[in-house]
Amino acid sequence: MTSFTDSLRAFDLKSAAGERRVRLALGVAVFAILTAVSAQVAVRLPWTPVPVTFQPLLVVLAGVVLGPRLGAASMVAYVTVGALGAPVFSNGGAGLPWLFGPTGGYLLVAPLAAFAAGAVAGRQRAGWRLLAGLTLGVATMYAGGVAQLMMLTGQDLGAAIALGAAPFWIGDVTKVLFAFAAVSGWRRFSKENDEA
């Protein structure tokens, strides 16, 4: 009888581990898809080649919700699918050449941005660490985007910031605050349900 119950326990643990892997893989896929959808809501500004999108919000959320490694994996999946030709970049852009254009720097560092956001936010995803993680994730995207704009345009750092970061500060602060409120609210809701 003991070997039978031990077998049942082992089977149950394997089943739970398998379900967890499926949930994690699903999370990676869902964030990659949501990032692709968010890229289609793109508003062009006349003075910069970089459009306004919801991508930074999804990139940092992937990191803090899934954790640094899985958040980065979801962004690697997103960028890879786009590089292979799926029209998932802003306004339906696709292909390897897109990654070497004016918005490519933001895309190439998206995995690093998600990782940074998740690593700083930590498992608790609360308070100042969450806010710092979200902010660092967006700043990482700016760094990649501005660096590529400097290489493409030959402009100095100030001019590249004026093109690739400054126009988006207000919108991205709003996105960070929204992400902070959403994750904090979800955490409180989950905690209350676990205690109930």
PDB file of C-alpha atoms in Angstrom:
ATOM      1  CA  MET A   1       0.000   0.000   0.000  1.00  0.00           C
ATOM      2  CA  THR A   2       2.866   2.367   0.783  1.00  0.00           C
ATOM      3  CA  SER A   3       4.396   1.979  -2.661  1.00  0.00           C
ATOM      4  CA  PHE A   4       0.985   2.684  -4.215  1.00  0.00           C
ATOM      5  CA  THR A   5       0.534   5.949  -2.267  1.00  0.00           C
ATOM      6  CA  ASP A   6       4.145   6.909  -2.991  1.00  0.00           C
ATOM      7  CA  SER A   7       3.469   6.352  -6.692  1.00  0.00           C
ATOM      8  CA  LEU A   8       0.346   8.517  -6.509  1.00  0.00           C
ATOM      9  CA  ARG A   9       2.265  11.317  -4.796  1.00  0.00           C
ATOM     10  CA  ALA A  10       5.061  11.152  -7.379  1.00  0.00           C
ATOM     11  CA  PHE A  11       2.512  11.237 -10.202  1.00  0.00           C
ATOM     12  CA  ASP A  12       0.726  14.198  -8.614  1.00  0.00           C
ATOM     13  CA  LEU A  13       4.003  16.133  -8.276  1.00  0.00           C
ATOM     14  CA  LYS A  14       4.924  15.433 -11.908  1.00  0.00           C
ATOM     15  CA  SER A  15       1.457  16.527 -12.984  1.00  0.00           C
ATOM     16  CA  ALA A  16       1.716  19.760 -10.968  1.00  0.00           C
ATOM     17  CA  ALA A  17       5.186  20.471 -12.401  1.00  0.00           C
ATOM     18  CA  GLY A  18       3.876  19.857 -15.920  1.00  0.00           C
ATOM     19  CA  GLU A  19       0.920  22.190 -15.356  1.00  0.00           C
ATOM     20  CA  ARG A  20       3.252  24.879 -14.029  1.00  0.00           C
ATOM     21  CA  ARG A  21       5.455  24.614 -17.130  1.00  0.00           C
ATOM     22  CA  VAL A  22       2.400  24.930 -19.351  1.00  0.00           C
ATOM     23  CA  ARG A  23       1.218  28.015 -17.436  1.00  0.00           C
ATOM     24  CA  LEU A  24       4.655  29.621 -17.685  1.00  0.00           C
ATOM     25  CA  ALA A  25       4.935  28.882 -21.415  1.00  0.00           C
ATOM     26  CA  LEU A  26       1.453  30.288 -21.897  1.00  0.00           C
ATOM     27  CA  GLY A  27       2.488  33.448 -20.019  1.00  0.00           C
ATOM     28  CA  VAL A  28       5.498  33.888 -22.304  1.00  0.00           C
ATOM     29  CA  ALA A  29       3.313  33.456 -25.405  1.00  0.00           C
ATOM     30  CA  VAL A  30       0.571  35.765 -24.120  1.00  0.00           C
ATOM     31  CA  PHE A  31       2.991  38.617 -23.413  1.00  0.00           C
ATOM     32  CA  ALA A  32       4.653  38.184 -26.819  1.00  0.00           C
ATOM     33  CA  ILE A  33       1.223  38.378 -28.486  1.00  0.00           C
ATOM     34  CA  LEU A  34       0.079  41.341 -26.381  1.00  0.00           C
ATOM     35  CA  THR A  35       3.285  43.186 -27.263  1.00  0.00           C
ATOM     36  CA  ALA A  36       2.631  42.540 -30.954  1.00  0.00           C
ATOM     37  CA  VAL A  37      -0.922  43.863 -30.600  1.00  0.00           C
ATOM     38  CA  SER A  38       0.275  46.917 -28.668  1.00  0.00           C
ATOM     39  CA  ALA A  39       2.672  47.772 -31.503  1.00  0.00           C
ATOM     40  CA  GLN A  40      -0.246  48.167 -33.902  1.00  0.00           C
ATOM     41  CA  VAL A  41      -1.559  51.111 -31.884  1.00  0.00           C
ATOM     42  CA  ALA A  42       1.106  53.482 -33.204  1.00  0.00           C
ATOM     43  CA  VAL A  43       0.856  57.247 -33.531  1.00  0.00           C
ATOM     44  CA  ARG A  44       3.406  58.970 -35.744  1.00  0.00           C
ATOM     45  CA  LEU A  45       4.831  62.305 -34.592  1.00  0.00           C
ATOM     46  CA  PRO A  46       5.999  64.674 -37.346  1.00  0.00           C
ATOM     47  CA  TRP A  47       9.372  65.532 -35.753  1.00  0.00           C
ATOM     48  CA  THR A  48      10.628  62.016 -34.967  1.00  0.00           C
ATOM     49  CA  PRO A  49      10.868  58.702 -36.856  1.00  0.00           C
ATOM     50  CA  VAL A  50       9.819  56.873 -33.667  1.00  0.00           C
ATOM     51  CA  PRO A  51       6.058  56.389 -33.168  1.00  0.00           C
ATOM     52  CA  VAL A  52       4.204  56.444 -29.859  1.00  0.00           C
ATOM     53  CA  THR A  53       3.103  52.893 -28.949  1.00  0.00           C
ATOM     54  CA  PHE A  54       2.034  50.879 -25.932  1.00  0.00           C
ATOM     55  CA  GLN A  55       5.025  48.542 -26.341  1.00  0.00           C
ATOM     56  CA  PRO A  56       7.049  49.921 -23.399  1.00  0.00           C
ATOM     57  CA  LEU A  57       4.108  49.158 -21.098  1.00  0.00           C
ATOM     58  CA  LEU A  58       3.943  45.521 -22.226  1.00  0.00           C
ATOM     59  CA  VAL A  59       7.713  45.042 -22.144  1.00  0.00           C
ATOM     60  CA  VAL A  60       8.043  46.140 -18.511  1.00  0.00           C
ATOM     61  CA  LEU A  61       4.864  44.328 -17.474  1.00  0.00           C
ATOM     62  CA  ALA A  62       6.261  41.116 -18.967  1.00  0.00           C
ATOM     63  CA  GLY A  63       9.324  41.473 -16.767  1.00  0.00           C
ATOM     64  CA  VAL A  64       7.529  42.199 -13.510  1.00  0.00           C
ATOM     65  CA  VAL A  65       4.662  39.745 -14.030  1.00  0.00           C
ATOM     66  CA  LEU A  66       6.585  36.788 -15.462  1.00  0.00           C
ATOM     67  CA  GLY A  67       9.894  37.477 -13.754  1.00  0.00           C
ATOM     68  CA  PRO A  68      13.186  38.489 -15.351  1.00  0.00           C
ATOM     69  CA  ARG A  69      13.993  35.322 -17.311  1.00  0.00           C
ATOM     70  CA  LEU A  70      10.511  34.543 -18.616  1.00  0.00           C
ATOM     71  CA  GLY A  71       9.816  38.222 -19.286  1.00  0.00           C
ATOM     72  CA  ALA A  72      12.998  38.387 -21.358  1.00  0.00           C
ATOM     73  CA  ALA A  73      12.029  35.118 -23.089  1.00  0.00           C
ATOM     74  CA  SER A  74       8.666  36.576 -24.101  1.00  0.00           C
ATOM     75  CA  MET A  75      10.411  39.580 -25.656  1.00  0.00           C
ATOM     76  CA  VAL A  76      12.961  37.353 -27.411  1.00  0.00           C
ATOM     77  CA  ALA A  77      10.005  35.432 -28.876  1.00  0.00           C
ATOM     78  CA  TYR A  78       8.322  38.673 -29.973  1.00  0.00           C
ATOM     79  CA  VAL A  79      11.443  40.135 -31.613  1.00  0.00           C
ATOM     80  CA  THR A  80      12.346  36.805 -33.254  1.00  0.00           C
ATOM     81  CA  VAL A  81       8.900  36.349 -34.777  1.00  0.00           C
ATOM     82  CA  GLY A  82       9.058  39.890 -36.157  1.00  0.00           C
ATOM     83  CA  ALA A  83      12.591  39.423 -37.474  1.00  0.00           C
ATOM     84  CA  LEU A  84      11.436  36.269 -39.284  1.00  0.00           C
ATOM     85  CA  GLY A  85       8.810  38.281 -41.168  1.00  0.00           C
ATOM     86  CA  ALA A  86       5.600  38.326 -39.132  1.00  0.00           C
ATOM     87  CA  PRO A  87       4.095  41.861 -39.216  1.00  0.00           C
ATOM     88  CA  VAL A  88       4.267  42.386 -35.444  1.00  0.00           C
ATOM     89  CA  PHE A  89       6.316  45.587 -35.214  1.00  0.00           C
ATOM     90  CA  SER A  90       4.758  49.058 -35.217  1.00  0.00           C
ATOM     91  CA  ASN A  91       2.286  49.668 -38.022  1.00  0.00           C
ATOM     92  CA  GLY A  92       2.757  46.108 -39.303  1.00  0.00           C
ATOM     93  CA  GLY A  93       6.516  46.349 -39.760  1.00  0.00           C
ATOM     94  CA  ALA A  94       8.461  43.103 -40.116  1.00  0.00           C
ATOM     95  CA  GLY A  95      11.768  41.556 -41.067  1.00  0.00           C
ATOM     96  CA  LEU A  96      15.414  41.870 -40.105  1.00  0.00           C
ATOM     97  CA  PRO A  97      15.874  45.268 -41.806  1.00  0.00           C
ATOM     98  CA  TRP A  98      13.297  46.706 -39.381  1.00  0.00           C
ATOM     99  CA  LEU A  99      15.654  45.929 -36.506  1.00  0.00           C
ATOM    100  CA  PHE A 100      18.327  48.111 -38.108  1.00  0.00           C
ATOM    101  CA  GLY A 101      15.987  51.061 -38.693  1.00  0.00           C
ATOM    102  CA  PRO A 102      15.077  53.981 -36.421  1.00  0.00           C
ATOM    103  CA  THR A 103      12.961  51.887 -34.030  1.00  0.00           C
ATOM    104  CA  GLY A 104      15.207  48.829 -34.009  1.00  0.00           C
ATOM    105  CA  GLY A 105      17.202  49.889 -30.969  1.00  0.00           C
ATOM    106  CA  TYR A 106      14.105  49.784 -28.781  1.00  0.00           C
ATOM    107  CA  LEU A 107      13.214  46.335 -30.090  1.00  0.00           C
ATOM    108  CA  LEU A 108      16.701  44.872 -29.733  1.00  0.00           C
ATOM    109  CA  VAL A 109      16.899  45.838 -26.046  1.00  0.00           C
ATOM    110  CA  ALA A 110      13.316  44.807 -25.211  1.00  0.00           C
ATOM    111  CA  PRO A 111      14.481  41.466 -23.720  1.00  0.00           C
ATOM    112  CA  LEU A 112      17.063  43.284 -21.585  1.00  0.00           C
ATOM    113  CA  ALA A 113      14.445  45.864 -20.530  1.00  0.00           C
ATOM    114  CA  ALA A 114      12.016  43.129 -19.443  1.00  0.00           C
ATOM    115  CA  PHE A 115      14.811  41.354 -17.576  1.00  0.00           C
ATOM    116  CA  ALA A 116      15.884  44.553 -15.801  1.00  0.00           C
ATOM    117  CA  ALA A 117      12.310  45.399 -14.805  1.00  0.00           C
ATOM    118  CA  GLY A 118      11.692  41.937 -13.406  1.00  0.00           C
ATOM    119  CA  ALA A 119      15.051  41.658 -11.651  1.00  0.00           C
ATOM    120  CA  VAL A 120      14.711  44.965  -9.831  1.00  0.00           C
ATOM    121  CA  ALA A 121      11.019  44.506  -8.989  1.00  0.00           C
ATOM    122  CA  GLY A 122      11.778  41.118  -7.445  1.00  0.00           C
ATOM    123  CA  ARG A 123       9.303  38.446  -6.434  1.00  0.00           C
ATOM    124  CA  GLN A 124       7.335  40.642  -4.054  1.00  0.00           C
ATOM    125  CA  ARG A 125       6.576  43.180  -6.802  1.00  0.00           C
ATOM    126  CA  ALA A 126       5.704  45.861  -4.269  1.00  0.00           C
ATOM    127  CA  GLY A 127       6.485  49.435  -3.342  1.00  0.00           C
ATOM    128  CA  TRP A 128       9.580  51.269  -4.424  1.00  0.00           C
ATOM    129  CA  ARG A 129      11.221  48.165  -5.954  1.00  0.00           C
ATOM    130  CA  LEU A 130       8.318  47.702  -8.356  1.00  0.00           C
ATOM    131  CA  LEU A 131       8.394  51.372  -9.326  1.00  0.00           C
ATOM    132  CA  ALA A 132      12.183  51.278  -9.742  1.00  0.00           C
ATOM    133  CA  GLY A 133      11.976  48.127 -11.881  1.00  0.00           C
ATOM    134  CA  LEU A 134       9.344  49.586 -14.184  1.00  0.00           C
ATOM    135  CA  THR A 135      11.323  52.823 -14.519  1.00  0.00           C
ATOM    136  CA  LEU A 136      14.604  51.012 -15.203  1.00  0.00           C
ATOM    137  CA  GLY A 137      12.890  48.877 -17.860  1.00  0.00           C
ATOM    138  CA  VAL A 138      11.663  51.944 -19.747  1.00  0.00           C
ATOM    139  CA  ALA A 139      15.048  53.675 -19.313  1.00  0.00           C
ATOM    140  CA  THR A 140      16.737  50.602 -20.813  1.00  0.00           C
ATOM    141  CA  MET A 141      14.500  50.866 -23.860  1.00  0.00           C
ATOM    142  CA  TYR A 142      15.399  54.553 -24.186  1.00  0.00           C
ATOM    143  CA  ALA A 143      19.098  53.724 -24.009  1.00  0.00           C
ATOM    144  CA  GLY A 144      18.830  51.193 -26.841  1.00  0.00           C
ATOM    145  CA  GLY A 145      16.638  53.420 -28.969  1.00  0.00           C
ATOM    146  CA  VAL A 146      18.734  56.547 -28.514  1.00  0.00           C
ATOM    147  CA  ALA A 147      21.997  54.664 -29.162  1.00  0.00           C
ATOM    148  CA  GLN A 148      20.676  53.306 -32.471  1.00  0.00           C
ATOM    149  CA  LEU A 149      19.337  56.725 -33.489  1.00  0.00           C
ATOM    150  CA  MET A 150      22.788  58.217 -32.835  1.00  0.00           C
ATOM    151  CA  MET A 151      24.383  55.578 -35.074  1.00  0.00           C
ATOM    152  CA  LEU A 152      21.810  55.999 -37.868  1.00  0.00           C
ATOM    153  CA  THR A 153      21.610  59.795 -37.905  1.00  0.00           C
ATOM    154  CA  GLY A 154      25.148  60.710 -36.839  1.00  0.00           C
ATOM    155  CA  GLN A 155      23.682  63.180 -34.349  1.00  0.00           C
ATOM    156  CA  ASP A 156      25.029  63.819 -30.880  1.00  0.00           C
ATOM    157  CA  LEU A 157      23.462  62.493 -27.677  1.00  0.00           C
ATOM    158  CA  GLY A 158      21.336  65.582 -27.037  1.00  0.00           C
ATOM    159  CA  ALA A 159      19.804  65.539 -30.512  1.00  0.00           C
ATOM    160  CA  ALA A 160      19.159  61.787 -30.330  1.00  0.00           C
ATOM    161  CA  ILE A 161      17.450  62.190 -26.935  1.00  0.00           C
ATOM    162  CA  ALA A 162      15.304  64.966 -28.429  1.00  0.00           C
ATOM    163  CA  LEU A 163      14.247  62.534 -31.191  1.00  0.00           C
ATOM    164  CA  GLY A 164      14.050  59.235 -29.340  1.00  0.00           C
ATOM    165  CA  ALA A 165      13.275  59.884 -25.687  1.00  0.00           C
ATOM    166  CA  ALA A 166      12.044  63.376 -24.805  1.00  0.00           C
ATOM    167  CA  PRO A 167       8.812  63.211 -26.864  1.00  0.00           C
ATOM    168  CA  PHE A 168       7.756  60.101 -24.938  1.00  0.00           C
ATOM    169  CA  TRP A 169       8.549  61.012 -21.323  1.00  0.00           C
ATOM    170  CA  ILE A 170       5.060  62.110 -20.297  1.00  0.00           C
ATOM    171  CA  GLY A 171       3.413  59.129 -21.958  1.00  0.00           C
ATOM    172  CA  ASP A 172       5.920  56.671 -20.531  1.00  0.00           C
ATOM    173  CA  VAL A 173       5.631  58.096 -17.012  1.00  0.00           C
ATOM    174  CA  THR A 174       1.884  57.545 -17.370  1.00  0.00           C
ATOM    175  CA  LYS A 175       2.501  53.953 -18.548  1.00  0.00           C
ATOM    176  CA  VAL A 176       4.833  53.262 -15.614  1.00  0.00           C
ATOM    177  CA  LEU A 177       2.291  54.624 -13.133  1.00  0.00           C
ATOM    178  CA  PHE A 178      -0.484  52.581 -14.755  1.00  0.00           C
ATOM    179  CA  ALA A 179       1.654  49.430 -14.618  1.00  0.00           C
ATOM    180  CA  PHE A 180       2.527  50.167 -10.979  1.00  0.00           C
ATOM    181  CA  ALA A 181      -1.147  50.571 -10.058  1.00  0.00           C
ATOM    182  CA  ALA A 182      -2.202  47.472 -12.028  1.00  0.00           C
ATOM    183  CA  VAL A 183       0.469  45.169 -10.576  1.00  0.00           C
ATOM    184  CA  SER A 184      -0.003  46.524  -7.040  1.00  0.00           C
ATOM    185  CA  GLY A 185      -3.777  46.095  -7.322  1.00  0.00           C
ATOM    186  CA  TRP A 186      -3.443  42.564  -8.680  1.00  0.00           C
ATOM    187  CA  ARG A 187      -1.044  41.662  -5.899  1.00  0.00           C
ATOM    188  CA  ARG A 188      -3.476  42.927  -3.222  1.00  0.00           C
ATOM    189  CA  PHE A 189      -6.363  41.084  -4.897  1.00  0.00           C
ATOM    190  CA  SER A 190      -4.363  37.835  -5.081  1.00  0.00           C
ATOM    191  CA  LYS A 191      -3.246  38.146  -1.477  1.00  0.00           C
ATOM    192  CA  GLU A 192      -6.827  38.697  -0.271  1.00  0.00           C
ATOM    193  CA  ASN A 193      -8.047  35.684  -2.248  1.00  0.00           C
ATOM    194  CA  ASP A 194      -5.250  33.499  -0.872  1.00  0.00           C
ATOM    195  CA  GLU A 195      -6.169  34.493   2.686  1.00  0.00           C
ATOM    196  CA  ALA A 196      -9.904  33.941   2.133  1.00  0.00           C
TER     197      ALA A 196
END
